[in-house]
CSV table of C-alpha atoms and ligand atoms in Angstrom, one decimal:
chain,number,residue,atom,x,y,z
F,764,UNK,CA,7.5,42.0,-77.9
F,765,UNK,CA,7.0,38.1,-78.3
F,766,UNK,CA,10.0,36.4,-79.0
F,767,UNK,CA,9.4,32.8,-80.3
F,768,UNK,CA,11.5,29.5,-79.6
F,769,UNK,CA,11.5,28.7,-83.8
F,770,UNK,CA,12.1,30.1,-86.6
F,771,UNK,CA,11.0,27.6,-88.9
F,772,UNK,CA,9.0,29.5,-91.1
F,773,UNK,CA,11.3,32.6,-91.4
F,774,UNK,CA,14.0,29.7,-92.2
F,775,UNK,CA,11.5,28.3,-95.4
F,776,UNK,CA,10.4,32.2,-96.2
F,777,UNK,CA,14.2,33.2,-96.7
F,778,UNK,CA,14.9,30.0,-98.7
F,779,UNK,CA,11.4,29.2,-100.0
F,780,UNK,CA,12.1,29.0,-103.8
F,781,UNK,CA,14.8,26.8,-103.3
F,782,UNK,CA,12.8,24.6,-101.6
F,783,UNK,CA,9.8,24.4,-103.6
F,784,UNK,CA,11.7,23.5,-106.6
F,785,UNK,CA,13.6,20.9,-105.1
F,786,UNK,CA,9.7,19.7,-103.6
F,787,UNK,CA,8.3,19.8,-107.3
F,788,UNK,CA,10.9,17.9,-108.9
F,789,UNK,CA,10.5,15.3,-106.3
F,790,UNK,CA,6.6,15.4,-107.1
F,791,UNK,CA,7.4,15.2,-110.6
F,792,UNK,CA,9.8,12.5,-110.5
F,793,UNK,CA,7.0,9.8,-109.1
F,794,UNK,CA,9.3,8.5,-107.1
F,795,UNK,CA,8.8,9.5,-103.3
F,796,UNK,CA,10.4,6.0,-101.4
F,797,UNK,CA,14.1,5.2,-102.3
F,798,UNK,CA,13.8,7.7,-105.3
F,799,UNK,CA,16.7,9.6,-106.9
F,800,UNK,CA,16.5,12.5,-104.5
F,801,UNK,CA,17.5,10.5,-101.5
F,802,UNK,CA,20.2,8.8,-102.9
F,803,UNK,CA,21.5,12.7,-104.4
F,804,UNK,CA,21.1,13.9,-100.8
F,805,UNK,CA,23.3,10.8,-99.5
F,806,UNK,CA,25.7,11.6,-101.9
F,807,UNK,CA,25.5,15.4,-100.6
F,808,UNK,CA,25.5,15.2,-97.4
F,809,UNK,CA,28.8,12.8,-97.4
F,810,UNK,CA,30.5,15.0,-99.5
F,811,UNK,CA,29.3,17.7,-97.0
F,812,UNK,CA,30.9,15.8,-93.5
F,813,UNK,CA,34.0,14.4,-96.3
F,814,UNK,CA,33.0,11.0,-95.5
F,815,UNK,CA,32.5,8.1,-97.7
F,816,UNK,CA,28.6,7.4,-97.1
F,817,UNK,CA,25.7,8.6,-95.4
F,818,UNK,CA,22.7,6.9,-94.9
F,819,UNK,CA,19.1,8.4,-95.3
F,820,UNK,CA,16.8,7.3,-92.3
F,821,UNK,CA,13.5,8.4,-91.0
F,822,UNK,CA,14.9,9.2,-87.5
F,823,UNK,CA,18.4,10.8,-85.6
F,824,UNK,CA,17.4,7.6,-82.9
F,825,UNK,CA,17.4,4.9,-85.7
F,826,UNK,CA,20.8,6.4,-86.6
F,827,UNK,CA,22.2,5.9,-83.8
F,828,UNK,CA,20.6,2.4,-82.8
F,829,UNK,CA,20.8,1.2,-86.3
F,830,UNK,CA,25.0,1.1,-86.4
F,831,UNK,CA,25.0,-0.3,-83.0
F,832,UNK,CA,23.0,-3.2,-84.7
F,833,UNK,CA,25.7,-3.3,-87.6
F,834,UNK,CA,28.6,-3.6,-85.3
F,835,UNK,CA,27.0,-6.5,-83.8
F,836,UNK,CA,26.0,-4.8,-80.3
F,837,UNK,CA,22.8,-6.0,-78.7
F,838,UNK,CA,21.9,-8.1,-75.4
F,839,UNK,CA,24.9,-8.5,-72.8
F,840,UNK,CA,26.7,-5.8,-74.2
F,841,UNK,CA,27.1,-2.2,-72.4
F,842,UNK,CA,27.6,1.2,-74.3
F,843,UNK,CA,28.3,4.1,-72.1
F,844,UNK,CA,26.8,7.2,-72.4
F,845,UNK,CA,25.1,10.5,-70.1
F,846,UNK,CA,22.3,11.2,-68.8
F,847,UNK,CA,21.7,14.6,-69.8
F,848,UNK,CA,20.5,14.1,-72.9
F,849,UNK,CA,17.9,14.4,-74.6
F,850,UNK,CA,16.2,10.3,-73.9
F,851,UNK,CA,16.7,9.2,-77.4
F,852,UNK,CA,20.2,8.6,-76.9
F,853,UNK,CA,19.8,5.9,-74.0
F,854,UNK,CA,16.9,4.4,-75.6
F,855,UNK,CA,18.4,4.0,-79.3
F,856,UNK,CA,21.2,1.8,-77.1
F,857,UNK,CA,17.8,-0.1,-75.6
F,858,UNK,CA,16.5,-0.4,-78.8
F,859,UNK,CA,19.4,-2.0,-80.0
F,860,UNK,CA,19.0,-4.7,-76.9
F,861,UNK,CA,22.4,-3.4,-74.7
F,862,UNK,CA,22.5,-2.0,-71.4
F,863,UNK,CA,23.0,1.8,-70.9
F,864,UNK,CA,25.8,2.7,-68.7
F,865,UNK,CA,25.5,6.5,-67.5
F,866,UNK,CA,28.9,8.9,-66.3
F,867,UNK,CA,28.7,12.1,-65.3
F,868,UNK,CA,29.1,15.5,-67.4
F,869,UNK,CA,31.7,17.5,-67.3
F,870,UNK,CA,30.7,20.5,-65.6
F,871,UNK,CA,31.7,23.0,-68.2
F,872,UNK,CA,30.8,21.6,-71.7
F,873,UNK,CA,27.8,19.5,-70.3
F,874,UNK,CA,29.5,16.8,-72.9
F,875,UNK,CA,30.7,13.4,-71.7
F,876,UNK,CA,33.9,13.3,-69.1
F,877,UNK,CA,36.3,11.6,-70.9
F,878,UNK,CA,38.0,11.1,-67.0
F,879,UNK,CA,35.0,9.2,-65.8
F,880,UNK,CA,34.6,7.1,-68.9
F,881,UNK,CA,37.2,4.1,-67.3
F,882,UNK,CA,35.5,3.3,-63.9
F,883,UNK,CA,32.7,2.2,-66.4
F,884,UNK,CA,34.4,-0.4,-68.6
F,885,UNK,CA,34.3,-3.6,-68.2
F,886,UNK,CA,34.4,-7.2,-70.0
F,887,UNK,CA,31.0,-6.2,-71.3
F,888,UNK,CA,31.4,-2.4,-73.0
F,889,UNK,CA,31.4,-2.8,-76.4
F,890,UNK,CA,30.5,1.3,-77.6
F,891,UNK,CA,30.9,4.9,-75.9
F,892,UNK,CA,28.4,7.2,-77.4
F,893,UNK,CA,29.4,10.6,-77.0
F,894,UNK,CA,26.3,13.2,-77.3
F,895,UNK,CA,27.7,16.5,-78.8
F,896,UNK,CA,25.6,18.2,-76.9
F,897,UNK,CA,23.4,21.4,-77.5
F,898,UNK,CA,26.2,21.7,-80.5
F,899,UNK,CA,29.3,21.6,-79.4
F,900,UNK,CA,31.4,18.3,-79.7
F,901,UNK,CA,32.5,15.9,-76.4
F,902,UNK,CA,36.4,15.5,-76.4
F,903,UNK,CA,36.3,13.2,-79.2
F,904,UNK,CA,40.6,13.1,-78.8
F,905,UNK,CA,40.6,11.6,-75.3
F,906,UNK,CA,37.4,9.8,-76.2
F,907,UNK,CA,38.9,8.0,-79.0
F,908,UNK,CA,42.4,7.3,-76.9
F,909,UNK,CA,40.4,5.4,-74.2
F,910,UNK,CA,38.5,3.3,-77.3
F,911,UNK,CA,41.7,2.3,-79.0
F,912,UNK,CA,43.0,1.4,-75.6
F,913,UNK,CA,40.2,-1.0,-75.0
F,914,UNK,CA,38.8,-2.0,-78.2
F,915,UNK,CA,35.7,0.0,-78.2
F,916,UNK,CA,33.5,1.3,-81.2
F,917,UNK,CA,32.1,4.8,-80.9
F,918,UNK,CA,29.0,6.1,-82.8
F,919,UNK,CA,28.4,9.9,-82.2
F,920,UNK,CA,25.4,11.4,-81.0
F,921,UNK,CA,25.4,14.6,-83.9
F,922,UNK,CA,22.1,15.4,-83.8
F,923,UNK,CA,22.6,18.9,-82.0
F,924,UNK,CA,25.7,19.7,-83.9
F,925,UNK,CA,26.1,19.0,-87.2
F,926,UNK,CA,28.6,21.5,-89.0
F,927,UNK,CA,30.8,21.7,-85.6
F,928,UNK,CA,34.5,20.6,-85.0
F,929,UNK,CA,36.3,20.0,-82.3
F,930,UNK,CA,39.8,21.2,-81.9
F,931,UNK,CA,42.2,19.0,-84.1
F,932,UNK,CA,39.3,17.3,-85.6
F,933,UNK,CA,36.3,16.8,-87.1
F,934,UNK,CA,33.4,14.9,-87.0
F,935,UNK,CA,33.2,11.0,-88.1
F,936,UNK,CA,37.0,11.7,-88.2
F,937,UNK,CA,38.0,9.6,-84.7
F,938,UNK,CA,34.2,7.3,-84.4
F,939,UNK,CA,33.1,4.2,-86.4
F,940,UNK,CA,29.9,6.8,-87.6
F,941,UNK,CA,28.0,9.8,-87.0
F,942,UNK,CA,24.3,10.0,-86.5
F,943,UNK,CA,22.6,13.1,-87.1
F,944,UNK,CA,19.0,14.0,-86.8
F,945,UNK,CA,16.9,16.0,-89.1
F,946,UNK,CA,14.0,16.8,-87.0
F,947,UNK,CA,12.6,20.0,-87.9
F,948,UNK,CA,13.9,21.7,-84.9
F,949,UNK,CA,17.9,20.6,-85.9
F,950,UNK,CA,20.7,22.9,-86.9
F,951,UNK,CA,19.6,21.3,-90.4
F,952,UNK,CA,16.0,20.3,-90.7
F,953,UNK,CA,13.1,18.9,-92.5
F,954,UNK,CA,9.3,19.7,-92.5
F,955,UNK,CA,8.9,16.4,-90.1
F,956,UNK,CA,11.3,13.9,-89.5
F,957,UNK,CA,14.6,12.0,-90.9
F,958,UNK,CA,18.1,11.7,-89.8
F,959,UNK,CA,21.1,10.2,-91.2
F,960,UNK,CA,24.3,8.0,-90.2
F,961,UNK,CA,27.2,9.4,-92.5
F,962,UNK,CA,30.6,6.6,-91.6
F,963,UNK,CA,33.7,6.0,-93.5
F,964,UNK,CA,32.9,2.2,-92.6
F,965,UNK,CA,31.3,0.1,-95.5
F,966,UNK,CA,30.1,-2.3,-93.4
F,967,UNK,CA,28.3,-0.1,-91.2
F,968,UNK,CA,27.1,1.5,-94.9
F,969,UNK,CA,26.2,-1.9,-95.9
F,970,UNK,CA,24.0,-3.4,-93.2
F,971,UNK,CA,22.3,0.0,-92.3
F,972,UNK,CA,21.1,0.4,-96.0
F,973,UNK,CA,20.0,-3.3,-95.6
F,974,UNK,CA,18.1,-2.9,-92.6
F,975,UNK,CA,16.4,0.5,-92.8
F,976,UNK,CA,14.5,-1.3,-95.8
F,977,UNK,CA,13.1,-4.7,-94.3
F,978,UNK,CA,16.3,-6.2,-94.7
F,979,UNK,CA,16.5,-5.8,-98.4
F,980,UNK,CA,19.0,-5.0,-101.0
F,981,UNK,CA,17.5,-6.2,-103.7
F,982,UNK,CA,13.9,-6.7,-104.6
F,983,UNK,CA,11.8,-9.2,-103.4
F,984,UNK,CA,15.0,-10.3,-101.2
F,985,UNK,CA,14.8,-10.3,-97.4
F,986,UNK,CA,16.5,-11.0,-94.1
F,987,UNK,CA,15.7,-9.5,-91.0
F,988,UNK,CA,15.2,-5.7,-91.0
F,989,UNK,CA,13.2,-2.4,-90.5
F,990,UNK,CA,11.4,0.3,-92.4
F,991,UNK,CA,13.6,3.4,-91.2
F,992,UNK,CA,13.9,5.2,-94.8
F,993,UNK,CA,14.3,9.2,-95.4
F,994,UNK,CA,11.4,9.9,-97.6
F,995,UNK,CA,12.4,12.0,-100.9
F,996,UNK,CA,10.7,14.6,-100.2
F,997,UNK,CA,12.6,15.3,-96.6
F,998,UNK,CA,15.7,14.7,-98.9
F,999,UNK,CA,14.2,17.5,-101.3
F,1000,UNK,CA,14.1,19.9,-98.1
F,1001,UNK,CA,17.2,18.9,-97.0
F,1002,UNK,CA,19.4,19.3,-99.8
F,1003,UNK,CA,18.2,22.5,-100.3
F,1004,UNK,CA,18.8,23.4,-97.1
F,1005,UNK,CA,22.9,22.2,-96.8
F,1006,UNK,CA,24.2,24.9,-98.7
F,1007,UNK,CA,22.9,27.2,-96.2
F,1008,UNK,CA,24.5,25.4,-93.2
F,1009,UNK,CA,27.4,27.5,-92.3
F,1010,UNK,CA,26.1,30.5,-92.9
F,1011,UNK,CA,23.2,29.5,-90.5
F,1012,UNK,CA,25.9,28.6,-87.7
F,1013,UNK,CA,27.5,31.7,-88.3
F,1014,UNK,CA,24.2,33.7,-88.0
F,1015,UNK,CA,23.5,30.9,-84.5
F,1016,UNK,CA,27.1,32.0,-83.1
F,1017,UNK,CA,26.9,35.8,-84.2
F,1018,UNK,CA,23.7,35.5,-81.6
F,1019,UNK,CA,25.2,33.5,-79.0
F,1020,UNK,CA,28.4,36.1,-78.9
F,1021,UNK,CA,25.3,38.9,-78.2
F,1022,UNK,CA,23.7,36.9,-75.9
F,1023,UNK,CA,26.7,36.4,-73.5
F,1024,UNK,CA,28.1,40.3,-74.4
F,1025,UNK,CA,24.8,41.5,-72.7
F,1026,UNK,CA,24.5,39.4,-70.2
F,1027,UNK,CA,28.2,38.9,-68.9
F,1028,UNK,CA,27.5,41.4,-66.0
F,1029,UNK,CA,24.5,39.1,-65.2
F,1030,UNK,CA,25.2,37.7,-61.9
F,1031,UNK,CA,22.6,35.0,-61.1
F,1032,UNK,CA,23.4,33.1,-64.4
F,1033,UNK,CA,26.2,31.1,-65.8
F,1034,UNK,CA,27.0,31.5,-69.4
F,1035,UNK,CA,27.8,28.5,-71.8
F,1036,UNK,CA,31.5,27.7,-72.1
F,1037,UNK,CA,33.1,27.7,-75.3
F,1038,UNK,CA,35.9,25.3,-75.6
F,1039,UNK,CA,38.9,26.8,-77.5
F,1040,UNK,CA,39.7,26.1,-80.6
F,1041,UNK,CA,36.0,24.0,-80.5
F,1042,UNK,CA,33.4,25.6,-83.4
F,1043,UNK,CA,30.0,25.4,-81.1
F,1044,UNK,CA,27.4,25.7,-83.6
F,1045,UNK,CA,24.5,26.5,-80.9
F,1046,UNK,CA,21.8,24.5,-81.8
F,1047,UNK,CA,20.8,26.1,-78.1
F,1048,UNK,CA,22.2,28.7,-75.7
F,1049,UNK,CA,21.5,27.3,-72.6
F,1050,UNK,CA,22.5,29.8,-69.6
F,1051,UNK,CA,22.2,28.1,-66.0
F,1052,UNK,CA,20.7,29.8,-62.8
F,1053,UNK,CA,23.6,29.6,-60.6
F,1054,UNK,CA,20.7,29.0,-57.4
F,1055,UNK,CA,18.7,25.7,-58.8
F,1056,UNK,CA,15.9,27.6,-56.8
F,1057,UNK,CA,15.7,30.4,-59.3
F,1058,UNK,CA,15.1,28.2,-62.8
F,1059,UNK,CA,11.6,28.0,-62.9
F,1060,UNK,CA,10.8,31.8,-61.6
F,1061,UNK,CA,13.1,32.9,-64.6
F,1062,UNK,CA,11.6,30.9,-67.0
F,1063,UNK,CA,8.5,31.8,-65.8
F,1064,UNK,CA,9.2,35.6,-66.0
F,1065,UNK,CA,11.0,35.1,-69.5
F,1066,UNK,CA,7.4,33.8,-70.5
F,1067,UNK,CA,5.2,36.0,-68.7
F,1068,UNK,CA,7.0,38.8,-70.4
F,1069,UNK,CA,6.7,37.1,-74.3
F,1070,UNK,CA,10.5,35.3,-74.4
F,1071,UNK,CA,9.4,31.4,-75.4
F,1072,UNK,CA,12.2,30.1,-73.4
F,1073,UNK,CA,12.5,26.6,-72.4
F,1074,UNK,CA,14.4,23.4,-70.7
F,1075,UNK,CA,17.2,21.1,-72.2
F,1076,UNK,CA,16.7,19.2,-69.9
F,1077,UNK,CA,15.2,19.8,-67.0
F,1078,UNK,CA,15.0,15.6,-65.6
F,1079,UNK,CA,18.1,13.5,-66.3
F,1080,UNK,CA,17.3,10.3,-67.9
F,1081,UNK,CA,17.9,8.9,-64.4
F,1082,UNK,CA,15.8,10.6,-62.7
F,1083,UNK,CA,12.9,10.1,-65.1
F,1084,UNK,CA,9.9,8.1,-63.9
F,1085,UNK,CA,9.8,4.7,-63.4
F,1086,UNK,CA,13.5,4.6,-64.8
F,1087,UNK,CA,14.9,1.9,-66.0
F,1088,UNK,CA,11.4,0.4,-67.5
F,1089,UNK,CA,12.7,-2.7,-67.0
F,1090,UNK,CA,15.4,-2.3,-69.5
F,1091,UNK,CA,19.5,-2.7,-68.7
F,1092,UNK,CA,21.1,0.3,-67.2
F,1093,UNK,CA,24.0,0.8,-64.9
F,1094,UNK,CA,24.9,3.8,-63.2
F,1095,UNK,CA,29.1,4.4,-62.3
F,1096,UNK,CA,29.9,7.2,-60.2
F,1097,UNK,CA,28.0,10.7,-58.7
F,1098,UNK,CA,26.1,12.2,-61.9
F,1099,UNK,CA,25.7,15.2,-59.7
F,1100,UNK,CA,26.9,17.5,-62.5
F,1101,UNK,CA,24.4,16.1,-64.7
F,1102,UNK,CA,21.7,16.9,-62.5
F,1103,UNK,CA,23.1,20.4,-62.0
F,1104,UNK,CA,22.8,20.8,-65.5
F,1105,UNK,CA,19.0,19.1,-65.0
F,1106,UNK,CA,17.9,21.4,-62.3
F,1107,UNK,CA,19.5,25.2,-63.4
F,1108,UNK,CA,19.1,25.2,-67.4
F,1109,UNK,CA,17.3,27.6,-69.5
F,1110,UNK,CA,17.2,27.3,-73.0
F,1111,UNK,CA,16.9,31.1,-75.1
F,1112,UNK,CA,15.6,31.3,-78.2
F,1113,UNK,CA,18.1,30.9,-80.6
F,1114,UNK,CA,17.7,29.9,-84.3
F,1115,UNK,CA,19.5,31.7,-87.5
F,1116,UNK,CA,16.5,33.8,-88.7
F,1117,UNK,CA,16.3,36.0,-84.7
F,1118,UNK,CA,16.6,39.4,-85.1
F,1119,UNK,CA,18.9,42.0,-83.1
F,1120,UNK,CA,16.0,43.7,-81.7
F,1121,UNK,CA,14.9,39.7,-80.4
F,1122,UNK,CA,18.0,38.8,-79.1
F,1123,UNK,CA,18.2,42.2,-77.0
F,1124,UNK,CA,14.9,42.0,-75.5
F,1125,UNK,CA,15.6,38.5,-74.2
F,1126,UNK,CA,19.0,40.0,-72.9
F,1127,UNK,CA,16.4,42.8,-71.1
F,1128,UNK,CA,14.2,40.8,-70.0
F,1129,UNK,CA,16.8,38.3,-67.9
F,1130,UNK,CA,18.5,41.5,-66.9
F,1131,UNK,CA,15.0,42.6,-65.5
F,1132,UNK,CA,14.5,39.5,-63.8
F,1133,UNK,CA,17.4,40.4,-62.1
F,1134,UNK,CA,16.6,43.2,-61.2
F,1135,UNK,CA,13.8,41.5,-59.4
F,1136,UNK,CA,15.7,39.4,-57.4
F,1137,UNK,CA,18.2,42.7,-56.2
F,1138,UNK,CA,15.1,44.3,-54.5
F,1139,UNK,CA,15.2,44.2,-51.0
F,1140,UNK,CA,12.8,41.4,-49.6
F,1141,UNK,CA,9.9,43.1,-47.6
F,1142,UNK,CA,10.5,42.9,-43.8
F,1143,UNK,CA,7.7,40.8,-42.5
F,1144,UNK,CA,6.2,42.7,-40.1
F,1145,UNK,CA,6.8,43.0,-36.2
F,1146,UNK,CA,10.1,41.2,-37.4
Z,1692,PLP,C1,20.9,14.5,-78.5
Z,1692,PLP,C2,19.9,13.9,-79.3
Z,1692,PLP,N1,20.0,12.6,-79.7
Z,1692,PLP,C3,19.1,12.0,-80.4
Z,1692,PLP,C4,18.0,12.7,-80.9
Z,1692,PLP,C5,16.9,11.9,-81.7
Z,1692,PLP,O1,16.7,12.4,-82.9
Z,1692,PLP,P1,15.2,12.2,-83.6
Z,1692,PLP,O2,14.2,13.0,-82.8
Z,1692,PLP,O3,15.4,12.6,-85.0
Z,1692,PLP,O4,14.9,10.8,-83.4
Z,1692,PLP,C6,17.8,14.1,-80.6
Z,1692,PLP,C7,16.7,14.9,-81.0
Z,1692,PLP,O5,15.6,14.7,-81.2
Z,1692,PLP,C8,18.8,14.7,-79.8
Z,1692,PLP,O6,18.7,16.0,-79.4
């Protein structure tokens, strides 16, 4: 059996004369940049977080560089973030001009420790940007009690996670803004790229609508800007996709619940952690070879054997090559947790449209690997 890594064109299959009408009334309409389908999907998708306004971009890293730039953060300024991410999240904050400072994981979620966030603030921090990562949210409570305390803003890395919650809250409810990413690969995605920052700030609204379109908000008038604008027909796609968002989690966490029932007598693996009370929408099911040495030889057997598996991710931004690239970074503190999580992760697949029968022979095929590993090593011989 081949198992793959997407299911993209299942997804667009199941759903395909939704999309295609929303697609020809975008064609029809003549109006493809700034047209009326991207401001409907705006209006959608804020309705969808209950927020006041979301802004269509071309990118999840715009949205997230793109409000730094609103609130004024750029050169001299720190945001604090991880490292084991995926490297869009440091570089929007080097896009926007600041200086990256990196704390550890925490060793269960893999999200942000909220307990490590302190030792890193000084006269300089000006953001925390949280990653929810591989779709369950950082604890946005004690990440939003340690901003009050020292005046911080907080933009939230969504792109993983859109349609999760956190116990006692929701998203956007406890940051300045949310950026999500509509890469075709995302809980909710496009035929390409776009992503969105969705904020209960009008500010932020404001000066992100200004700058995604050269700086203008009305025509023929200009400051400084960008051309970071969701086309309409990625906001065609995507509104007809958001209806279908929680019953697509439920379908992601129906096959997560599978996943660790078959492998919970697995003993070479961890299983991802759930956090009570925390709706983890798995935009992956990472499990982690509890020996570092043992990643790649399951991932390789998981190919070998027709399960597209893969890494997220398997170098921390720190350890990436040639890091920083001349560009402002600071580290505080061991990030040995996040290089745990860099050395022992394999991703399964995991998408809405998997079938039992997939998610069972990837359960096989780690227990057969195993298996491998229980048979007695061959006694060299003489020994
Ligand atoms: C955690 C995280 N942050 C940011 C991004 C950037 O999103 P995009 O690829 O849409 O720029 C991604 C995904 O690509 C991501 O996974």
């Amino acid at each position: 059996m081949q198992v793959g890594f997407y299911g993209h064109v299942r997804q667009y299959h199941n759903i395909k004369a939704e999309i295609d009408a929303k697609l020809q009334e975008v064609l029809e309409s003549g109006q493809y940049v700034m047209g009326p389908m991207v401001a409907r999907f705006e209006k959608e998708l804020a309705a969808y977080f209950g927020m006041k306004y979301a802004v269509g971009l071309n990118s999840g890293t715009d949205a997230i560089w793109l409000p730094l730039m609103a609130l004024g953060i750029g050169p001299g300024d720190e945001c604090i973030t991880t490292t084991n991410t995926f490297f869009a999240t440091a570089e929007a904050i080097w896009i926007a001009g600041a200086t990256a400072v990196f704390v550890d994981c925490d060793p269960k979620t893999k999200n942000i420790d909220p307990s490590k966030i302190e030792a890193a603030i000084t006269k300089k921090t000006k953001a925390i940007v949280p990653v929810h990562l591989y779709g369950q949210c950082a604890d946005m409570i004690a990440i939003r009690e340690i901003a009050e305390k020292h005046n911080l803003r907080i933009i939230e890395d969504d792109a993983q996670s859109i349609d999760g919650y956190g116990k006692g809250f929701k998203q956007g409810e406890l940051s300045d803004a949310v950026a999500t990413s509509f890469i075709i690969q995302k809980n909710l995605g496009t035929f390409g790229d776009g992503g969105a920052v969705v904020t209960n700030d009008p500010e932020i609204d404001r000066i992100c609508r200004k700058l995604r379109n050269h700086g203008s908000s009305k025509r023929s008038v200009h400051s400084f800007g960008f051309n970071s604008r969701l086309d309409d027909l990625h906001a065609g796609v995507l509104s007809a996709k958001l209806p279908h968002i929680t019953e697509w989690t439920d379908m992601r966490r129906k096959w997560a619940a599978r996943y660790s029932k078959g492998l919970a007598k697995a003993k070479h693996i961890d299983l991802p952690y759930e956090a009570p009370g925390y709706r983890h929408v798995y935009h992956l099911y990472i499990i982690e070879t509890k020996d570092p040495k043992d990643r790649d030889p399951l991932l390789a057997y998981l190919n070998d054997h027709g399960v597209d598996a893969k890494c997220h991710y398997p170098i921390a931004i720190h350890q990436q090559e040639g890091y920083p690239w001349g560009k402002e970074a600071r580290i505080v503190g061991s990030l040995a947790n996040a290089e745990k999580n860099a050395a022992t992760c394999v991703s399964l697949p995991m998408y809405p449209e998997l079938t039992p029968e997939e998610v069972d022979y990837t359960v096989e095929t780690v227990l057969a690997w195993e298996m491998t590993k229980a048979k007695p090593k061959r006694v060299a011989e003489g020994a």
